[in-house]
Coordinates of C-alpha atoms and ligand atoms in Angstrom, one line a residue:
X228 CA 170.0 10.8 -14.0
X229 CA 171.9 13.9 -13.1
X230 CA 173.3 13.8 -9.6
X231 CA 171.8 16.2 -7.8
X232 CA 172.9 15.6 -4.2
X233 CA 176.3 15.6 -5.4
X234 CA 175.9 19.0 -7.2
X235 CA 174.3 20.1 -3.7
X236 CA 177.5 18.8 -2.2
X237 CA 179.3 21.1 -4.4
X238 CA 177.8 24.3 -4.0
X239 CA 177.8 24.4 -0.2
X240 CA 181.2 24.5 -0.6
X241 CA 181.1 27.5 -1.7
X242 CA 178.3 28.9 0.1
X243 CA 176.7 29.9 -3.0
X244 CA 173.0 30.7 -2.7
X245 CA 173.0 32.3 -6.9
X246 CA 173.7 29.5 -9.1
X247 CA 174.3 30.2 -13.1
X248 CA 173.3 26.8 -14.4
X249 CA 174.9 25.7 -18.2
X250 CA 173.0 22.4 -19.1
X251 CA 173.5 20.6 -22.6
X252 CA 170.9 20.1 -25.0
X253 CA 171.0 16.6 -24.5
X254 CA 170.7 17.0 -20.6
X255 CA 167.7 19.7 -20.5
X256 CA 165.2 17.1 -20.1
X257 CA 166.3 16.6 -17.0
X258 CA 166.7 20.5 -15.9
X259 CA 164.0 21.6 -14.3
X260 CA 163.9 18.2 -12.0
X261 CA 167.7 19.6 -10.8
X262 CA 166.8 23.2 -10.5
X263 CA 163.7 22.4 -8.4
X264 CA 166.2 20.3 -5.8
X265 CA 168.2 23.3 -5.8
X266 CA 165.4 25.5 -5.2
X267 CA 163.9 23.6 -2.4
X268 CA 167.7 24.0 -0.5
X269 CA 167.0 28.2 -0.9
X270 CA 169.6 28.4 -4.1
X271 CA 168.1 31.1 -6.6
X272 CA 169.1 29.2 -10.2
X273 CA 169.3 31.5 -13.1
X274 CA 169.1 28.8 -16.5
X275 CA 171.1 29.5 -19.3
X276 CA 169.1 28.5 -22.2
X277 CA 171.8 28.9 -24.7
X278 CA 173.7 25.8 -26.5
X279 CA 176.5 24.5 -24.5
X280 CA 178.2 22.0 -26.5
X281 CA 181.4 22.0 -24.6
X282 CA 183.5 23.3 -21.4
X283 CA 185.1 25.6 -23.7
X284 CA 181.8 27.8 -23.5
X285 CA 181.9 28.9 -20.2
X286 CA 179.6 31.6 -19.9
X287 CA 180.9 33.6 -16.8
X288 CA 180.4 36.9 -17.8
X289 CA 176.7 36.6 -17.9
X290 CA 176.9 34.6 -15.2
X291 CA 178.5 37.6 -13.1
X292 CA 176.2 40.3 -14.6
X293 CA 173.6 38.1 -13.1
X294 CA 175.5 38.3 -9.8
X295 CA 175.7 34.8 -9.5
X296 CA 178.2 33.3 -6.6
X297 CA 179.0 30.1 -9.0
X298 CA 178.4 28.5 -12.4
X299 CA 177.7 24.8 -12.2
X300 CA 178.4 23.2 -15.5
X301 CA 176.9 20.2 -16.3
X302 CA 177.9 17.5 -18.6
X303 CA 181.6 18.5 -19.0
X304 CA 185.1 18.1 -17.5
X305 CA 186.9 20.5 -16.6
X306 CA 188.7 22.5 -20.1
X307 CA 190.9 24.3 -18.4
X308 CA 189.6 27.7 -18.9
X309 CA 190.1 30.5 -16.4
X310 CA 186.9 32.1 -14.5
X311 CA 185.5 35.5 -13.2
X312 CA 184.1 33.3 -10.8
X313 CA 183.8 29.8 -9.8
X314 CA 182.9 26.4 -11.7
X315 CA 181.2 23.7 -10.9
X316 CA 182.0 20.7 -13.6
X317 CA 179.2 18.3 -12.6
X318 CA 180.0 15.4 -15.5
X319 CA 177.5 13.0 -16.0
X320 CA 178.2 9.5 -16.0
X321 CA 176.4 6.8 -18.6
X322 CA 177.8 4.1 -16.6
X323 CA 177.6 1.7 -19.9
X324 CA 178.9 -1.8 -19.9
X325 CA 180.3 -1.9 -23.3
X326 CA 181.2 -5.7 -23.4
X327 CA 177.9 -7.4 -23.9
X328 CA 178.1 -5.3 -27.4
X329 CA 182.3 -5.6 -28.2
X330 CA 182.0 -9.6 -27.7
X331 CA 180.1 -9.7 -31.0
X332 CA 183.0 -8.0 -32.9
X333 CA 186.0 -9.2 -31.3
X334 CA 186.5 -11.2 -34.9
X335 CA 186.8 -8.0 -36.4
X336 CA 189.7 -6.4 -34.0
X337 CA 191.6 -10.3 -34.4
X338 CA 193.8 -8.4 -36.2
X339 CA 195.2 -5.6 -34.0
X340 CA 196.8 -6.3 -30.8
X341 CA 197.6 -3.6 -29.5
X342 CA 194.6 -1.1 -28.8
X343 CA 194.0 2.2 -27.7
X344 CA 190.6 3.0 -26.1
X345 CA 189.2 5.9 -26.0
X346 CA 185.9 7.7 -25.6
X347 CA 183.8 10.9 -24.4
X348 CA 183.5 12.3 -20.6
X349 CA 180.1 10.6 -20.5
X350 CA 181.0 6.9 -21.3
X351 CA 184.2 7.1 -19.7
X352 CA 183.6 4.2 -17.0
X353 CA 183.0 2.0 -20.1
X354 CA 187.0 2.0 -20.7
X355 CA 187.7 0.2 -17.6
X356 CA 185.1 -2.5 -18.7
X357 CA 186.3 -2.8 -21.9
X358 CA 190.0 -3.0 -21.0
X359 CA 189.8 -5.6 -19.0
X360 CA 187.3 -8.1 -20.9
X361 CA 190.2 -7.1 -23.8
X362 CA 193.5 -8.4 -22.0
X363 CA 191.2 -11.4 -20.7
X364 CA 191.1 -12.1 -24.4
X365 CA 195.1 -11.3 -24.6
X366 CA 195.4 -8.1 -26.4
X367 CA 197.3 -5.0 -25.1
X368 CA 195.3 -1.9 -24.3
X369 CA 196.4 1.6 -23.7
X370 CA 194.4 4.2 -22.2
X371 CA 196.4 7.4 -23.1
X372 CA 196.6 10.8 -21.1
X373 CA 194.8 13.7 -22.4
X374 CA 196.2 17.5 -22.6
X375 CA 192.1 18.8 -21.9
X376 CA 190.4 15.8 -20.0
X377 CA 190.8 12.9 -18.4
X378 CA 192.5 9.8 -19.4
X379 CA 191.0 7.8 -22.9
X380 CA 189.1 11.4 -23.2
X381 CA 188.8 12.9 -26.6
X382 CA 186.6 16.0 -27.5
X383 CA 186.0 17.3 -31.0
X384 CA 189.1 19.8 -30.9
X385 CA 191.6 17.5 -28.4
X386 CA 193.1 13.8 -29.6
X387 CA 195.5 13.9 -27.2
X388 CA 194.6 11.2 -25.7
X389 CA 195.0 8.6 -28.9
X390 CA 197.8 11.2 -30.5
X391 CA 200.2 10.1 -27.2
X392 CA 199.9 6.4 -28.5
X393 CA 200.0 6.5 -31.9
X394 CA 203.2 4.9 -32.7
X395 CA 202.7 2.4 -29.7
X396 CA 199.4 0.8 -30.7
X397 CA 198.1 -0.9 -33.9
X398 CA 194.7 0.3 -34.3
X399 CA 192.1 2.6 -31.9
X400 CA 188.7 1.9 -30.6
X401 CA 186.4 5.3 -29.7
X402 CA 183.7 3.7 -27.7
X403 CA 180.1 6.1 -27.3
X404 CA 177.5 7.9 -29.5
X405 CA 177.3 10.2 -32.4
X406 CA 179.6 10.4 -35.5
X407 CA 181.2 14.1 -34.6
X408 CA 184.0 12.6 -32.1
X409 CA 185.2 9.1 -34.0
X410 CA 185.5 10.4 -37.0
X411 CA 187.5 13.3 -36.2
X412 CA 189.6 11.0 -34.4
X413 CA 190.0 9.2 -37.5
X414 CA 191.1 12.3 -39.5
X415 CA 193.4 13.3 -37.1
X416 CA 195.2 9.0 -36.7
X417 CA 197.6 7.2 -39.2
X418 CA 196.2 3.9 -37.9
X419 CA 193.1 2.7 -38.3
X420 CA 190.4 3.7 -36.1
X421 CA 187.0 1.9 -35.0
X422 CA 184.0 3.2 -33.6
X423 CA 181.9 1.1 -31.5
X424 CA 178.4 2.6 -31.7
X425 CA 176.5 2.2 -28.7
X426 CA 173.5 3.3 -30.6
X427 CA 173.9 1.6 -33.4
X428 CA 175.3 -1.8 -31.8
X429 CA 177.7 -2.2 -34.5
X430 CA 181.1 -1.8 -34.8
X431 CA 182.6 0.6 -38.2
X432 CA 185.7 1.0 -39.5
X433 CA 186.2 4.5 -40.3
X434 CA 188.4 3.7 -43.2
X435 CA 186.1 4.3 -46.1
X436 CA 184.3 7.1 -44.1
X437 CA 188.2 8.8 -43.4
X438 CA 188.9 9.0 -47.1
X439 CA 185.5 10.0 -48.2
X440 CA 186.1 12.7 -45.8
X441 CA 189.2 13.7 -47.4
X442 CA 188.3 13.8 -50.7
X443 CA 185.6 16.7 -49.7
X444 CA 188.5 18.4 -47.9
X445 CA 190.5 18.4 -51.1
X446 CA 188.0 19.4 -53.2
X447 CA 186.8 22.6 -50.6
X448 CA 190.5 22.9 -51.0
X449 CA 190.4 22.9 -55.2
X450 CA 187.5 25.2 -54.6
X451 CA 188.9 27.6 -52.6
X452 CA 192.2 28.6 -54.7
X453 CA 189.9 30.2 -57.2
X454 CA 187.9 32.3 -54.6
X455 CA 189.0 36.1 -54.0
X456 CA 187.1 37.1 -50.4
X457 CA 187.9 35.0 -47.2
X458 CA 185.6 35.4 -44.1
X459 CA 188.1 33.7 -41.1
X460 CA 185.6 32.6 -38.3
X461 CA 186.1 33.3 -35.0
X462 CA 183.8 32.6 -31.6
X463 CA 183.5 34.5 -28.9
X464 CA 183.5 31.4 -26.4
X465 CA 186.0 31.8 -24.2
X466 CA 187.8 28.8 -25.1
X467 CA 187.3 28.5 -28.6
X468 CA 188.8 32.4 -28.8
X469 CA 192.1 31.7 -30.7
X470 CA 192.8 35.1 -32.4
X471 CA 196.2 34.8 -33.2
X472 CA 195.7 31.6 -35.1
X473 CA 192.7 34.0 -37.0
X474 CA 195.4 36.8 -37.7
X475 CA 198.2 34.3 -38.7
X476 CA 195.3 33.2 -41.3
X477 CA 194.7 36.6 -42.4
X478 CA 197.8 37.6 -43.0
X479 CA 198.6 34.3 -44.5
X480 CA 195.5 34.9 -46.8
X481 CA 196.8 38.6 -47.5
X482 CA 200.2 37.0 -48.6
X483 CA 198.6 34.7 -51.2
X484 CA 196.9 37.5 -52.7
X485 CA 193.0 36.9 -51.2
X486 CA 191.4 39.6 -49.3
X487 CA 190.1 38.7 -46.3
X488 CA 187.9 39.5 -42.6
X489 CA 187.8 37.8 -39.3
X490 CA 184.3 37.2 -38.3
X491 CA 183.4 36.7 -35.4
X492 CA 179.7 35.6 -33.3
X493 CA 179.6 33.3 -29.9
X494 CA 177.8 30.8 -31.8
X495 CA 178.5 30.7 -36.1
X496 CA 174.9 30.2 -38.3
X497 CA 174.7 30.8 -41.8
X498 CA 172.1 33.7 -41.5
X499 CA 174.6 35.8 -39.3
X500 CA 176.4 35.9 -43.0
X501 CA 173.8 36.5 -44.9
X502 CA 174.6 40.2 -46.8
X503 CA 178.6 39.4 -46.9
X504 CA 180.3 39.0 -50.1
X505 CA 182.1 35.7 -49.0
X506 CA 182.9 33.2 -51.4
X507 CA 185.2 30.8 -48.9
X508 CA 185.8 30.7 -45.0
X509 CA 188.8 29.3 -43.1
X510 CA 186.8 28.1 -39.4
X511 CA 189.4 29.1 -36.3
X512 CA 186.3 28.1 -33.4
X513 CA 184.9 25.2 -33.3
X514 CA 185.5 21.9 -35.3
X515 CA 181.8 20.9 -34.7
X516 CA 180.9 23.4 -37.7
X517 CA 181.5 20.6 -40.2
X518 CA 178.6 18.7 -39.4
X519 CA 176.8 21.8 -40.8
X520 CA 179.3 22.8 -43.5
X521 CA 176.2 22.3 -45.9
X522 CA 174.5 25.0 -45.0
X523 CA 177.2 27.5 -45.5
X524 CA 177.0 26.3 -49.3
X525 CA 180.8 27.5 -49.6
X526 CA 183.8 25.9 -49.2
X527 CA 184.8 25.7 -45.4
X528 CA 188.4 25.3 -44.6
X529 CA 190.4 24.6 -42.1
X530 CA 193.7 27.2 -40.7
X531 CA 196.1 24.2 -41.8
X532 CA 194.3 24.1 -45.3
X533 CA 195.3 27.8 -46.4
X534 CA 198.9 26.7 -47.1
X535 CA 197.5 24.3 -49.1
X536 CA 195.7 27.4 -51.8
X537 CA 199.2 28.1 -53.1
X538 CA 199.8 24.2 -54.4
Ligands
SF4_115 S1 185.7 23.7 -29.1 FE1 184.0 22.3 -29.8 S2 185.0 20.3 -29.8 FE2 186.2 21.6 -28.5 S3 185.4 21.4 -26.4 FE3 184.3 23.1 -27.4 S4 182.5 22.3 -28.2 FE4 183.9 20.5 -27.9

């Protein structure tokens, strides 16, 4: 359950009485239960109803048009991003005991012993669980620092966390939900990576998975030497803004002899390019846009990719 009092706690600090409140899809069952609590301590709470995957979509301008004293985030750490006006980051906390589940596949991680562990913001009290019932059983486990979170914290579009230890460790374990996280991770790693599924109460290796992967990136990349118009995609989320690596792309595009627009939208759906005469896109926002590449039914690439067109 969301942790109300300690949001409360929060706010008076601030002596906000208009609260902006950014709430995950995952999370909005529990929304109205939170704002109610607020109301009942005077605080007027304005809901944003928009998707808010991550803390890189801090929505602070609409938050001040609304003359709100404070955003409170919830579900998120902390990204880094600057504000108009002040953030709350109220992460919630699974508070999952991971080794009932990792004792039935310790066989399978016999042959690594040195692991890194790493996870999401909400499972990230399962490391410490983990890591211990681990060097009970004699292996060495790293929890490495992050650039955008906390330690052991990966997002879709940060593996600094397991990047910091790749040479040091033999294999990594992402511990949580949801395919989006681990098997990034597993794109990004040398070694091989395992994903213990909460959900699924099984433990993968992402090998077969990583090279399936790849073989789709090559071909988009096959694709995609023989298409003329580029759309690059940007967002308009604060923190997934990253124009000069969408102008390096253009020009980049422009030198290899394919004509090409940056695109931009605070959240990216096929229908908001319906009518353009794109044959291929290079995506500069968020990484999450793979788990609906289908539905763009053209090649989707990624900015490292385009150097790739002139092989
Ligand atoms: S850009 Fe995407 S992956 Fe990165 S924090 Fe935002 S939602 Fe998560």
């Amino acid at each position: 359950m969301l942790d109300t009092k300690n949001a409360l706690k929060k706010i008076s600090k601030f002596k906000a009485k208009n609260i902006f409140l950014q709430i995950p899809e995952g999370l909005k069952t529990q929304a109205l239960e939170m704002v109610s609590a607020l109301e009942k301590e005077g605080l007027e709470v304005f809901i944003s109803v928009d998707p808010c995957y991550g803390a890189c979509d801090l929505r602070d301008h609409e938050a001040k048009a609304l003359g709100c004293d404070v955003i409170l985030h919830v579900g998120h750490s902390d990204y880094g991003l600057k504000s108009r006006i002040p953030v709350i980051y109220e992460e919630f906390e699974m508070n999952y005991d991971p080794v009932p589940l990792l004792k039935n596949f310790l066989h399978d991680l016999k042959p690594y012993n040195k692991i890194s562990l790493v996870t999401t913001v909400q499972f990230l009290s399962s490391l410490g669980h983990a890591k211990k019932f681990l060097q009970k059983r004699g292996k060495r486990v790293f929890i490495g620092s992050s650039k955008r979170g906390k330690a052991g914290q990966v997002l879709g579009c940060d593996f600094s966390a397991a990047k910091s230890l790749e040479r040091v460790v033999d294999c990594f374990l992402f511990m949580g939900s949801g395919t989006f996280h681990p098997l990034g991770l597993a794109m990004e790693m040398k070694k091989p990576v395992f994903f213990l599924d909460f959900e699924g109460s099984q433990l993968l290796s992402l090998k077969d998975e990583k090279r399936r992967m790849e073989n789709i990136r090559l071909m988009q990349i096959e694709k995609a030497k023989s298409c003329k118009n580029f759309g690059v995609l940007g967002s308009t989320k604060p923190g997934q803004m990253r124009v000069r690596t969408a102008e390096g792309v253009k020009e980049r595009l422009s030198e290899l002899g394919k004509n090409s627009w940056i695109l931009v939208a605070d959240e990216i759906t096929p229908e908001k390019l319906l009518g353009l005469q794109i044959d291929c896109l290079v995506n500069t926002a968020c990484p999450r846009l793979r788990e609906d590449s289908r539905f763009f039914k053209k090649p989707i690439l990624e900015p490292r990719d385009v150097e790739k067109l002139s092989e």
